[in-house]
């Protein structure tokens, strides 16, 4: 087995994907204990997404660690992953990323529900590939995105009902932005996260999403959904001002990541089909500064 197929190699390869996210996962300025726990949570979230997307490392090492055949389909892998998650809360997990998670769960008194939500979202991805309405998409984001913010609040000991509400708005916005960036990639997986009702309103056909560049109707649709994400970010932005210190910097980074990504989409004139528009670090820092100064 190659180095990337070993258990430590699998763990490192998954955690290294944090650098490619729209938002900071566990930046250097956080206390070390927070960084370690947030990376443990990220490792879980990234791995369950990789299972759901079929992006596991080649060779079947993850499947073997979970006790299923390397050729097992995604739903079987997700079932095995859920069984291993339950061992985190009462037993000895098999996968190294779940072994890494167990001390975090105990130290922060985390509950299974957010983790189960992320698994449920990836199960849904295997069974549901189109969303009829925006409300249907929001229900999906309740599983696929909102648990991450709730876990951040739980790890940092700052969870309150109002902060959870604001966090949900930010996380749903970030998920919508990611869907807009990845329209072409998702279509390649036979998934469309643009609500069918909105596609109809803007006279967009599925075939239009397979073009190399977006026509006027697709651009108008993407701009419409980007505004929805922007509105959600604005709704959730008071979360940043509700906390202090280094956590405030982290949460500002989340909101700034979403806003910078929307600006990158707008700068591409809402043509997301050639590839995901990504913001630069300067734009991200500029957005974060605006948020921290209370100007946005």
PDB file of C-alpha atoms in Angstrom:
ATOM      1  CA  UNK A   1       0.000   0.000   0.000  1.00  0.00           C
ATOM      2  CA  UNK A   2       1.326   3.450  -0.903  1.00  0.00           C
ATOM      3  CA  UNK A   3       1.754   6.225   1.619  1.00  0.00           C
ATOM      4  CA  UNK A   4      -1.521   7.818   0.535  1.00  0.00           C
ATOM      5  CA  UNK A   5      -3.278   4.549   1.224  1.00  0.00           C
ATOM      6  CA  UNK A   6      -2.093   4.182   4.800  1.00  0.00           C
ATOM      7  CA  UNK A   7      -4.343   5.276   7.639  1.00  0.00           C
ATOM      8  CA  UNK A   8      -2.149   8.302   8.547  1.00  0.00           C
ATOM      9  CA  UNK A   9      -1.882   9.166   4.849  1.00  0.00           C
ATOM     10  CA  UNK A  10      -5.646   9.042   4.397  1.00  0.00           C
ATOM     11  CA  UNK A  11      -6.137  11.265   7.418  1.00  0.00           C
ATOM     12  CA  UNK A  12      -3.582  13.827   6.221  1.00  0.00           C
ATOM     13  CA  UNK A  13      -4.926  13.876   2.663  1.00  0.00           C
ATOM     14  CA  UNK A  14      -8.442  14.593   3.917  1.00  0.00           C
ATOM     15  CA  UNK A  15      -7.414  17.327   6.357  1.00  0.00           C
ATOM     16  CA  UNK A  16      -5.219  18.996   3.726  1.00  0.00           C
ATOM     17  CA  UNK A  17      -8.371  19.797   1.736  1.00  0.00           C
ATOM     18  CA  UNK A  18      -9.152  22.519   4.292  1.00  0.00           C
ATOM     19  CA  UNK A  19      -6.894  24.868   2.316  1.00  0.00           C
ATOM     20  CA  UNK A  20      -9.305  24.790  -0.628  1.00  0.00           C
ATOM     21  CA  UNK A  21     -12.418  25.900   1.250  1.00  0.00           C
ATOM     22  CA  UNK A  22     -14.088  29.303   0.770  1.00  0.00           C
ATOM     23  CA  UNK A  23     -13.694  30.038   4.482  1.00  0.00           C
ATOM     24  CA  UNK A  24     -10.961  29.515   7.100  1.00  0.00           C
ATOM     25  CA  UNK A  25     -11.372  26.174   8.867  1.00  0.00           C
ATOM     26  CA  UNK A  26      -8.967  26.449  11.813  1.00  0.00           C
ATOM     27  CA  UNK A  27      -6.698  29.493  11.336  1.00  0.00           C
ATOM     28  CA  UNK A  28      -3.459  29.981  13.219  1.00  0.00           C
ATOM     29  CA  UNK A  29      -4.762  32.748  15.484  1.00  0.00           C
ATOM     30  CA  UNK A  30      -7.168  30.449  17.334  1.00  0.00           C
ATOM     31  CA  UNK A  31      -6.166  28.721  20.574  1.00  0.00           C
ATOM     32  CA  UNK A  32      -4.460  25.425  19.854  1.00  0.00           C
ATOM     33  CA  UNK A  33      -7.205  23.388  21.547  1.00  0.00           C
ATOM     34  CA  UNK A  34      -9.835  25.015  19.342  1.00  0.00           C
ATOM     35  CA  UNK A  35      -7.754  24.407  16.216  1.00  0.00           C
ATOM     36  CA  UNK A  36      -7.352  20.739  17.032  1.00  0.00           C
ATOM     37  CA  UNK A  37     -11.055  20.262  17.733  1.00  0.00           C
ATOM     38  CA  UNK A  38     -12.193  22.235  14.674  1.00  0.00           C
ATOM     39  CA  UNK A  39      -9.871  20.206  12.448  1.00  0.00           C
ATOM     40  CA  UNK A  40     -11.288  17.010  13.946  1.00  0.00           C
ATOM     41  CA  UNK A  41     -14.797  18.198  13.083  1.00  0.00           C
ATOM     42  CA  UNK A  42     -13.645  19.276   9.613  1.00  0.00           C
ATOM     43  CA  UNK A  43     -12.072  15.861   9.027  1.00  0.00           C
ATOM     44  CA  UNK A  44     -15.416  14.216   9.685  1.00  0.00           C
ATOM     45  CA  UNK A  45     -17.330  16.652   7.461  1.00  0.00           C
ATOM     46  CA  UNK A  46     -14.816  16.397   4.620  1.00  0.00           C
ATOM     47  CA  UNK A  47     -14.706  12.598   4.713  1.00  0.00           C
ATOM     48  CA  UNK A  48     -18.479  12.173   4.699  1.00  0.00           C
ATOM     49  CA  UNK A  49     -18.661  14.526   1.693  1.00  0.00           C
ATOM     50  CA  UNK A  50     -15.919  12.556  -0.063  1.00  0.00           C
ATOM     51  CA  UNK A  51     -17.888   9.353   0.513  1.00  0.00           C
ATOM     52  CA  UNK A  52     -21.053  10.971  -0.835  1.00  0.00           C
ATOM     53  CA  UNK A  53     -19.254  12.418  -3.872  1.00  0.00           C
ATOM     54  CA  UNK A  54     -17.244   9.308  -4.664  1.00  0.00           C
ATOM     55  CA  UNK A  55     -14.007  11.191  -4.037  1.00  0.00           C
ATOM     56  CA  UNK A  56     -12.296   8.766  -1.667  1.00  0.00           C
ATOM     57  CA  UNK A  57      -8.650   7.943  -2.207  1.00  0.00           C
ATOM     58  CA  UNK A  58      -8.176   5.098  -4.691  1.00  0.00           C
ATOM     59  CA  UNK A  59      -7.502   1.625  -3.401  1.00  0.00           C
ATOM     60  CA  UNK A  60     -10.453   1.154  -1.076  1.00  0.00           C
ATOM     61  CA  UNK A  61      -8.547   1.782   2.157  1.00  0.00           C
ATOM     62  CA  UNK A  62     -11.387   3.828   3.688  1.00  0.00           C
ATOM     63  CA  UNK A  63     -13.881   1.044   2.970  1.00  0.00           C
ATOM     64  CA  UNK A  64     -11.629  -1.562   4.549  1.00  0.00           C
ATOM     65  CA  UNK A  65     -11.175   0.605   7.633  1.00  0.00           C
ATOM     66  CA  UNK A  66     -14.961   0.797   7.919  1.00  0.00           C
ATOM     67  CA  UNK A  67     -15.308  -2.966   7.515  1.00  0.00           C
ATOM     68  CA  UNK A  68     -16.963  -3.077   4.091  1.00  0.00           C
ATOM     69  CA  UNK A  69     -15.716  -4.324   0.696  1.00  0.00           C
ATOM     70  CA  UNK A  70     -13.642  -1.816  -1.309  1.00  0.00           C
ATOM     71  CA  UNK A  71     -16.213  -1.952  -4.114  1.00  0.00           C
ATOM     72  CA  UNK A  72     -19.147  -1.131  -1.808  1.00  0.00           C
ATOM     73  CA  UNK A  73     -21.530   1.502  -3.116  1.00  0.00           C
ATOM     74  CA  UNK A  74     -21.856   4.896  -1.476  1.00  0.00           C
ATOM     75  CA  UNK A  75     -24.981   4.131   0.529  1.00  0.00           C
ATOM     76  CA  UNK A  76     -23.309   1.058   2.044  1.00  0.00           C
ATOM     77  CA  UNK A  77     -20.238   3.165   2.861  1.00  0.00           C
ATOM     78  CA  UNK A  78     -22.405   5.827   4.468  1.00  0.00           C
ATOM     79  CA  UNK A  79     -24.159   3.198   6.580  1.00  0.00           C
ATOM     80  CA  UNK A  80     -20.787   1.858   7.715  1.00  0.00           C
ATOM     81  CA  UNK A  81     -19.582   5.385   8.411  1.00  0.00           C
ATOM     82  CA  UNK A  82     -22.652   6.080  10.545  1.00  0.00           C
ATOM     83  CA  UNK A  83     -22.044   2.865  12.483  1.00  0.00           C
ATOM     84  CA  UNK A  84     -18.461   4.015  13.119  1.00  0.00           C
ATOM     85  CA  UNK A  85     -19.716   7.451  14.175  1.00  0.00           C
ATOM     86  CA  UNK A  86     -21.949   5.798  16.765  1.00  0.00           C
ATOM     87  CA  UNK A  87     -18.844   4.069  18.134  1.00  0.00           C
ATOM     88  CA  UNK A  88     -17.378   7.544  18.701  1.00  0.00           C
ATOM     89  CA  UNK A  89     -20.140   8.082  21.262  1.00  0.00           C
ATOM     90  CA  UNK A  90     -19.861   4.656  22.856  1.00  0.00           C
ATOM     91  CA  UNK A  91     -17.052   2.375  21.841  1.00  0.00           C
ATOM     92  CA  UNK A  92     -13.905   2.379  19.749  1.00  0.00           C
ATOM     93  CA  UNK A  93     -14.196   3.754  16.193  1.00  0.00           C
ATOM     94  CA  UNK A  94     -12.272   2.139  13.347  1.00  0.00           C
ATOM     95  CA  UNK A  95     -11.506   5.019  10.994  1.00  0.00           C
ATOM     96  CA  UNK A  96      -8.558   7.254  12.024  1.00  0.00           C
ATOM     97  CA  UNK A  97     -10.537  10.445  11.408  1.00  0.00           C
ATOM     98  CA  UNK A  98     -13.239   9.215  13.774  1.00  0.00           C
ATOM     99  CA  UNK A  99     -10.601   8.183  16.307  1.00  0.00           C
ATOM    100  CA  UNK A 100      -9.339  11.764  16.054  1.00  0.00           C
ATOM    101  CA  UNK A 101     -12.895  13.050  16.577  1.00  0.00           C
ATOM    102  CA  UNK A 102     -13.635  11.045  19.724  1.00  0.00           C
ATOM    103  CA  UNK A 103     -11.569  13.169  22.169  1.00  0.00           C
ATOM    104  CA  UNK A 104     -13.188  16.310  20.734  1.00  0.00           C
ATOM    105  CA  UNK A 105     -16.668  14.868  21.230  1.00  0.00           C
ATOM    106  CA  UNK A 106     -15.863  14.042  24.840  1.00  0.00           C
ATOM    107  CA  UNK A 107     -14.039  17.291  25.619  1.00  0.00           C
ATOM    108  CA  UNK A 108     -16.757  19.505  24.128  1.00  0.00           C
ATOM    109  CA  UNK A 109     -19.750  17.319  25.065  1.00  0.00           C
ATOM    110  CA  UNK A 110     -20.867  17.210  21.427  1.00  0.00           C
ATOM    111  CA  UNK A 111     -24.068  15.356  20.519  1.00  0.00           C
ATOM    112  CA  UNK A 112     -24.557  12.980  17.573  1.00  0.00           C
ATOM    113  CA  UNK A 113     -27.270  15.060  15.853  1.00  0.00           C
ATOM    114  CA  UNK A 114     -25.110  17.468  13.799  1.00  0.00           C
ATOM    115  CA  UNK A 115     -22.908  14.628  12.585  1.00  0.00           C
ATOM    116  CA  UNK A 116     -25.937  12.505  11.686  1.00  0.00           C
ATOM    117  CA  UNK A 117     -27.339  15.455   9.744  1.00  0.00           C
ATOM    118  CA  UNK A 118     -24.228  15.603   7.565  1.00  0.00           C
ATOM    119  CA  UNK A 119     -24.481  11.875   6.877  1.00  0.00           C
ATOM    120  CA  UNK A 120     -28.195  12.249   6.047  1.00  0.00           C
ATOM    121  CA  UNK A 121     -27.360  15.019   3.554  1.00  0.00           C
ATOM    122  CA  UNK A 122     -24.949  12.745   1.738  1.00  0.00           C
ATOM    123  CA  UNK A 123     -27.497   9.927   1.699  1.00  0.00           C
ATOM    124  CA  UNK A 124     -29.933  12.392   0.159  1.00  0.00           C
ATOM    125  CA  UNK A 125     -27.361  13.212  -2.517  1.00  0.00           C
ATOM    126  CA  UNK A 126     -27.494   9.587  -3.657  1.00  0.00           C
ATOM    127  CA  UNK A 127     -31.287   9.647  -3.945  1.00  0.00           C
ATOM    128  CA  UNK A 128     -32.269  13.224  -4.804  1.00  0.00           C
ATOM    129  CA  UNK A 129     -30.519  14.971  -7.694  1.00  0.00           C
ATOM    130  CA  UNK A 130     -32.951  17.835  -8.388  1.00  0.00           C
ATOM    131  CA  UNK A 131     -34.745  20.351  -6.137  1.00  0.00           C
ATOM    132  CA  UNK A 132     -38.105  21.707  -7.209  1.00  0.00           C
ATOM    133  CA  UNK A 133     -38.261  24.818  -5.026  1.00  0.00           C
ATOM    134  CA  UNK A 134     -36.001  27.098  -3.029  1.00  0.00           C
ATOM    135  CA  UNK A 135     -37.649  25.818   0.159  1.00  0.00           C
ATOM    136  CA  UNK A 136     -36.663  22.277  -0.846  1.00  0.00           C
ATOM    137  CA  UNK A 137     -33.070  23.464  -1.232  1.00  0.00           C
ATOM    138  CA  UNK A 138     -33.171  25.178   2.168  1.00  0.00           C
ATOM    139  CA  UNK A 139     -34.327  21.909   3.752  1.00  0.00           C
ATOM    140  CA  UNK A 140     -31.327  20.183   2.182  1.00  0.00           C
ATOM    141  CA  UNK A 141     -28.987  22.904   3.519  1.00  0.00           C
ATOM    142  CA  UNK A 142     -30.430  22.301   6.984  1.00  0.00           C
ATOM    143  CA  UNK A 143     -28.739  18.897   6.771  1.00  0.00           C
ATOM    144  CA  UNK A 144     -25.730  19.617   4.574  1.00  0.00           C
ATOM    145  CA  UNK A 145     -24.464  22.956   5.920  1.00  0.00           C
ATOM    146  CA  UNK A 146     -26.094  24.199   9.109  1.00  0.00           C
ATOM    147  CA  UNK A 147     -24.684  21.418  11.333  1.00  0.00           C
ATOM    148  CA  UNK A 148     -21.166  22.710  10.639  1.00  0.00           C
ATOM    149  CA  UNK A 149     -21.870  26.123  12.136  1.00  0.00           C
ATOM    150  CA  UNK A 150     -23.642  24.570  15.078  1.00  0.00           C
ATOM    151  CA  UNK A 151     -20.580  22.419  15.725  1.00  0.00           C
ATOM    152  CA  UNK A 152     -18.302  25.473  15.609  1.00  0.00           C
ATOM    153  CA  UNK A 153     -20.462  27.154  18.246  1.00  0.00           C
ATOM    154  CA  UNK A 154     -20.477  23.994  20.357  1.00  0.00           C
ATOM    155  CA  UNK A 155     -16.703  23.510  20.134  1.00  0.00           C
ATOM    156  CA  UNK A 156     -16.112  27.115  21.201  1.00  0.00           C
ATOM    157  CA  UNK A 157     -18.718  26.960  23.974  1.00  0.00           C
ATOM    158  CA  UNK A 158     -20.720  29.893  22.570  1.00  0.00           C
ATOM    159  CA  UNK A 159     -23.955  28.274  21.414  1.00  0.00           C
ATOM    160  CA  UNK A 160     -27.225  30.089  22.139  1.00  0.00           C
ATOM    161  CA  UNK A 161     -30.558  29.843  20.283  1.00  0.00           C
ATOM    162  CA  UNK A 162     -30.048  33.247  18.638  1.00  0.00           C
ATOM    163  CA  UNK A 163     -26.492  32.465  17.569  1.00  0.00           C
ATOM    164  CA  UNK A 164     -27.658  29.151  16.136  1.00  0.00           C
ATOM    165  CA  UNK A 165     -30.300  31.005  14.098  1.00  0.00           C
ATOM    166  CA  UNK A 166     -27.736  33.463  12.749  1.00  0.00           C
ATOM    167  CA  UNK A 167     -25.209  30.711  12.114  1.00  0.00           C
ATOM    168  CA  UNK A 168     -27.785  28.744  10.126  1.00  0.00           C
ATOM    169  CA  UNK A 169     -28.296  31.742   7.832  1.00  0.00           C
ATOM    170  CA  UNK A 170     -24.548  32.077   7.235  1.00  0.00           C
ATOM    171  CA  UNK A 171     -24.022  28.363   6.644  1.00  0.00           C
ATOM    172  CA  UNK A 172     -26.953  28.067   4.239  1.00  0.00           C
ATOM    173  CA  UNK A 173     -25.580  31.059   2.333  1.00  0.00           C
ATOM    174  CA  UNK A 174     -22.143  29.459   2.103  1.00  0.00           C
ATOM    175  CA  UNK A 175     -23.704  26.254   0.789  1.00  0.00           C
ATOM    176  CA  UNK A 176     -25.670  28.121  -1.883  1.00  0.00           C
ATOM    177  CA  UNK A 177     -22.517  29.989  -2.943  1.00  0.00           C
ATOM    178  CA  UNK A 178     -20.634  26.708  -3.239  1.00  0.00           C
ATOM    179  CA  UNK A 179     -23.444  25.304  -5.376  1.00  0.00           C
ATOM    180  CA  UNK A 180     -23.206  28.329  -7.665  1.00  0.00           C
ATOM    181  CA  UNK A 181     -19.444  27.945  -8.000  1.00  0.00           C
ATOM    182  CA  UNK A 182     -19.809  24.243  -8.775  1.00  0.00           C
ATOM    183  CA  UNK A 183     -22.742  24.180 -11.231  1.00  0.00           C
ATOM    184  CA  UNK A 184     -20.680  22.464 -13.927  1.00  0.00           C
ATOM    185  CA  UNK A 185     -19.009  20.007 -11.533  1.00  0.00           C
ATOM    186  CA  UNK A 186     -22.327  19.087  -9.937  1.00  0.00           C
ATOM    187  CA  UNK A 187     -23.933  18.555 -13.355  1.00  0.00           C
ATOM    188  CA  UNK A 188     -21.118  16.130 -14.105  1.00  0.00           C
ATOM    189  CA  UNK A 189     -22.349  14.158 -11.080  1.00  0.00           C
ATOM    190  CA  UNK A 190     -25.936  14.425 -12.405  1.00  0.00           C
ATOM    191  CA  UNK A 191     -26.880  16.864  -9.642  1.00  0.00           C
ATOM    192  CA  UNK A 192     -28.519  20.270  -9.996  1.00  0.00           C
ATOM    193  CA  UNK A 193     -28.901  22.480  -6.941  1.00  0.00           C
ATOM    194  CA  UNK A 194     -30.533  25.356  -8.821  1.00  0.00           C
ATOM    195  CA  UNK A 195     -34.246  25.118  -7.946  1.00  0.00           C
ATOM    196  CA  UNK A 196     -36.300  23.866 -10.893  1.00  0.00           C
ATOM    197  CA  UNK A 197     -38.931  26.557 -10.303  1.00  0.00           C
ATOM    198  CA  UNK A 198     -36.261  29.249 -10.643  1.00  0.00           C
ATOM    199  CA  UNK A 199     -34.831  27.617 -13.765  1.00  0.00           C
ATOM    200  CA  UNK A 200     -38.297  27.709 -15.297  1.00  0.00           C
ATOM    201  CA  UNK A 201     -38.763  31.356 -14.293  1.00  0.00           C
ATOM    202  CA  UNK A 202     -35.508  32.328 -16.027  1.00  0.00           C
ATOM    203  CA  UNK A 203     -36.119  30.038 -19.029  1.00  0.00           C
ATOM    204  CA  UNK A 204     -33.070  27.887 -18.277  1.00  0.00           C
ATOM    205  CA  UNK A 205     -32.964  24.284 -19.489  1.00  0.00           C
ATOM    206  CA  UNK A 206     -30.667  21.613 -18.084  1.00  0.00           C
ATOM    207  CA  UNK A 207     -28.856  21.546 -21.425  1.00  0.00           C
ATOM    208  CA  UNK A 208     -27.960  25.230 -20.921  1.00  0.00           C
ATOM    209  CA  UNK A 209     -25.937  24.250 -17.842  1.00  0.00           C
ATOM    210  CA  UNK A 210     -23.804  21.882 -19.926  1.00  0.00           C
ATOM    211  CA  UNK A 211     -22.530  24.671 -22.195  1.00  0.00           C
ATOM    212  CA  UNK A 212     -18.923  25.843 -22.024  1.00  0.00           C
ATOM    213  CA  UNK A 213     -20.021  29.358 -21.154  1.00  0.00           C
ATOM    214  CA  UNK A 214     -23.259  30.694 -19.724  1.00  0.00           C
ATOM    215  CA  UNK A 215     -25.841  32.475 -21.810  1.00  0.00           C
ATOM    216  CA  UNK A 216     -27.834  35.468 -20.622  1.00  0.00           C
ATOM    217  CA  UNK A 217     -30.580  33.371 -19.017  1.00  0.00           C
ATOM    218  CA  UNK A 218     -28.140  31.274 -16.985  1.00  0.00           C
ATOM    219  CA  UNK A 219     -26.273  34.383 -15.858  1.00  0.00           C
ATOM    220  CA  UNK A 220     -29.515  36.011 -14.753  1.00  0.00           C
ATOM    221  CA  UNK A 221     -30.441  32.896 -12.788  1.00  0.00           C
ATOM    222  CA  UNK A 222     -27.031  32.713 -11.102  1.00  0.00           C
ATOM    223  CA  UNK A 223     -27.242  36.427 -10.230  1.00  0.00           C
ATOM    224  CA  UNK A 224     -30.674  35.854  -8.683  1.00  0.00           C
ATOM    225  CA  UNK A 225     -29.452  32.961  -6.525  1.00  0.00           C
ATOM    226  CA  UNK A 226     -26.302  34.914  -5.586  1.00  0.00           C
ATOM    227  CA  UNK A 227     -28.493  37.731  -4.286  1.00  0.00           C
ATOM    228  CA  UNK A 228     -30.375  35.237  -2.150  1.00  0.00           C
ATOM    229  CA  UNK A 229     -27.074  34.061  -0.696  1.00  0.00           C
ATOM    230  CA  UNK A 230     -25.992  37.670  -0.130  1.00  0.00           C
ATOM    231  CA  UNK A 231     -29.229  38.397   1.728  1.00  0.00           C
ATOM    232  CA  UNK A 232     -28.707  35.346   3.946  1.00  0.00           C
ATOM    233  CA  UNK A 233     -25.144  36.446   4.729  1.00  0.00           C
ATOM    234  CA  UNK A 234     -26.440  39.883   5.676  1.00  0.00           C
ATOM    235  CA  UNK A 235     -29.078  38.258   7.894  1.00  0.00           C
ATOM    236  CA  UNK A 236     -26.478  36.141   9.655  1.00  0.00           C
ATOM    237  CA  UNK A 237     -23.698  38.763   9.865  1.00  0.00           C
ATOM    238  CA  UNK A 238     -24.736  39.998  13.367  1.00  0.00           C
ATOM    239  CA  UNK A 239     -23.362  36.659  14.589  1.00  0.00           C
ATOM    240  CA  UNK A 240     -19.882  38.205  14.287  1.00  0.00           C
ATOM    241  CA  UNK A 241     -20.736  41.077  16.604  1.00  0.00           C
ATOM    242  CA  UNK A 242     -22.276  38.744  19.182  1.00  0.00           C
ATOM    243  CA  UNK A 243     -18.904  37.248  20.143  1.00  0.00           C
ATOM    244  CA  UNK A 244     -15.502  38.621  21.077  1.00  0.00           C
ATOM    245  CA  UNK A 245     -11.804  37.977  20.668  1.00  0.00           C
ATOM    246  CA  UNK A 246     -10.410  35.409  18.313  1.00  0.00           C
ATOM    247  CA  UNK A 247     -13.763  33.747  17.732  1.00  0.00           C
ATOM    248  CA  UNK A 248     -14.955  37.052  16.272  1.00  0.00           C
ATOM    249  CA  UNK A 249     -12.098  36.882  13.765  1.00  0.00           C
ATOM    250  CA  UNK A 250     -13.013  33.316  12.822  1.00  0.00           C
ATOM    251  CA  UNK A 251     -16.696  34.069  12.278  1.00  0.00           C
ATOM    252  CA  UNK A 252     -15.829  37.202  10.329  1.00  0.00           C
ATOM    253  CA  UNK A 253     -13.753  34.937   8.101  1.00  0.00           C
ATOM    254  CA  UNK A 254     -16.770  32.730   7.425  1.00  0.00           C
ATOM    255  CA  UNK A 255     -18.977  35.661   6.402  1.00  0.00           C
ATOM    256  CA  UNK A 256     -16.132  37.293   4.471  1.00  0.00           C
ATOM    257  CA  UNK A 257     -15.468  34.059   2.602  1.00  0.00           C
ATOM    258  CA  UNK A 258     -19.036  33.971   1.386  1.00  0.00           C
ATOM    259  CA  UNK A 259     -19.101  37.638   0.406  1.00  0.00           C
ATOM    260  CA  UNK A 260     -15.764  37.419  -1.381  1.00  0.00           C
ATOM    261  CA  UNK A 261     -16.938  34.360  -3.309  1.00  0.00           C
ATOM    262  CA  UNK A 262     -20.100  36.195  -4.388  1.00  0.00           C
ATOM    263  CA  UNK A 263     -17.956  39.123  -5.544  1.00  0.00           C
ATOM    264  CA  UNK A 264     -15.814  36.684  -7.545  1.00  0.00           C
ATOM    265  CA  UNK A 265     -18.948  35.258  -9.165  1.00  0.00           C
ATOM    266  CA  UNK A 266     -20.126  38.785  -9.991  1.00  0.00           C
ATOM    267  CA  UNK A 267     -16.691  39.679 -11.370  1.00  0.00           C
ATOM    268  CA  UNK A 268     -17.029  36.699 -13.719  1.00  0.00           C
ATOM    269  CA  UNK A 269     -20.312  38.288 -14.872  1.00  0.00           C
ATOM    270  CA  UNK A 270     -22.132  35.311 -13.312  1.00  0.00           C
ATOM    271  CA  UNK A 271     -20.618  32.903 -15.833  1.00  0.00           C
ATOM    272  CA  UNK A 272     -19.823  29.982 -13.549  1.00  0.00           C
ATOM    273  CA  UNK A 273     -19.769  27.307 -16.247  1.00  0.00           C
ATOM    274  CA  UNK A 274     -16.075  27.496 -17.304  1.00  0.00           C
ATOM    275  CA  UNK A 275     -15.051  26.759 -13.707  1.00  0.00           C
ATOM    276  CA  UNK A 276     -15.603  27.953 -10.147  1.00  0.00           C
ATOM    277  CA  UNK A 277     -14.897  31.687  -9.692  1.00  0.00           C
ATOM    278  CA  UNK A 278     -12.670  31.949  -6.618  1.00  0.00           C
ATOM    279  CA  UNK A 279     -11.775  35.063  -4.620  1.00  0.00           C
ATOM    280  CA  UNK A 280      -8.195  36.006  -3.895  1.00  0.00           C
ATOM    281  CA  UNK A 281      -6.771  36.410  -0.415  1.00  0.00           C
ATOM    282  CA  UNK A 282      -6.710  40.188  -0.737  1.00  0.00           C
ATOM    283  CA  UNK A 283     -10.447  40.271  -1.435  1.00  0.00           C
ATOM    284  CA  UNK A 284     -11.090  37.940   1.486  1.00  0.00           C
ATOM    285  CA  UNK A 285      -9.075  40.123   3.861  1.00  0.00           C
ATOM    286  CA  UNK A 286     -10.786  43.256   2.577  1.00  0.00           C
ATOM    287  CA  UNK A 287     -14.214  41.745   3.231  1.00  0.00           C
ATOM    288  CA  UNK A 288     -13.170  40.583   6.704  1.00  0.00           C
ATOM    289  CA  UNK A 289     -11.891  44.057   7.550  1.00  0.00           C
ATOM    290  CA  UNK A 290     -15.175  45.626   6.469  1.00  0.00           C
ATOM    291  CA  UNK A 291     -17.132  43.211   8.667  1.00  0.00           C
ATOM    292  CA  UNK A 292     -14.894  43.710  11.702  1.00  0.00           C
ATOM    293  CA  UNK A 293     -15.172  47.501  11.388  1.00  0.00           C
ATOM    294  CA  UNK A 294     -18.933  47.067  11.496  1.00  0.00           C
ATOM    295  CA  UNK A 295     -19.398  48.569   8.049  1.00  0.00           C
ATOM    296  CA  UNK A 296     -21.135  45.615   6.492  1.00  0.00           C
TER     297      UNK A 296
END
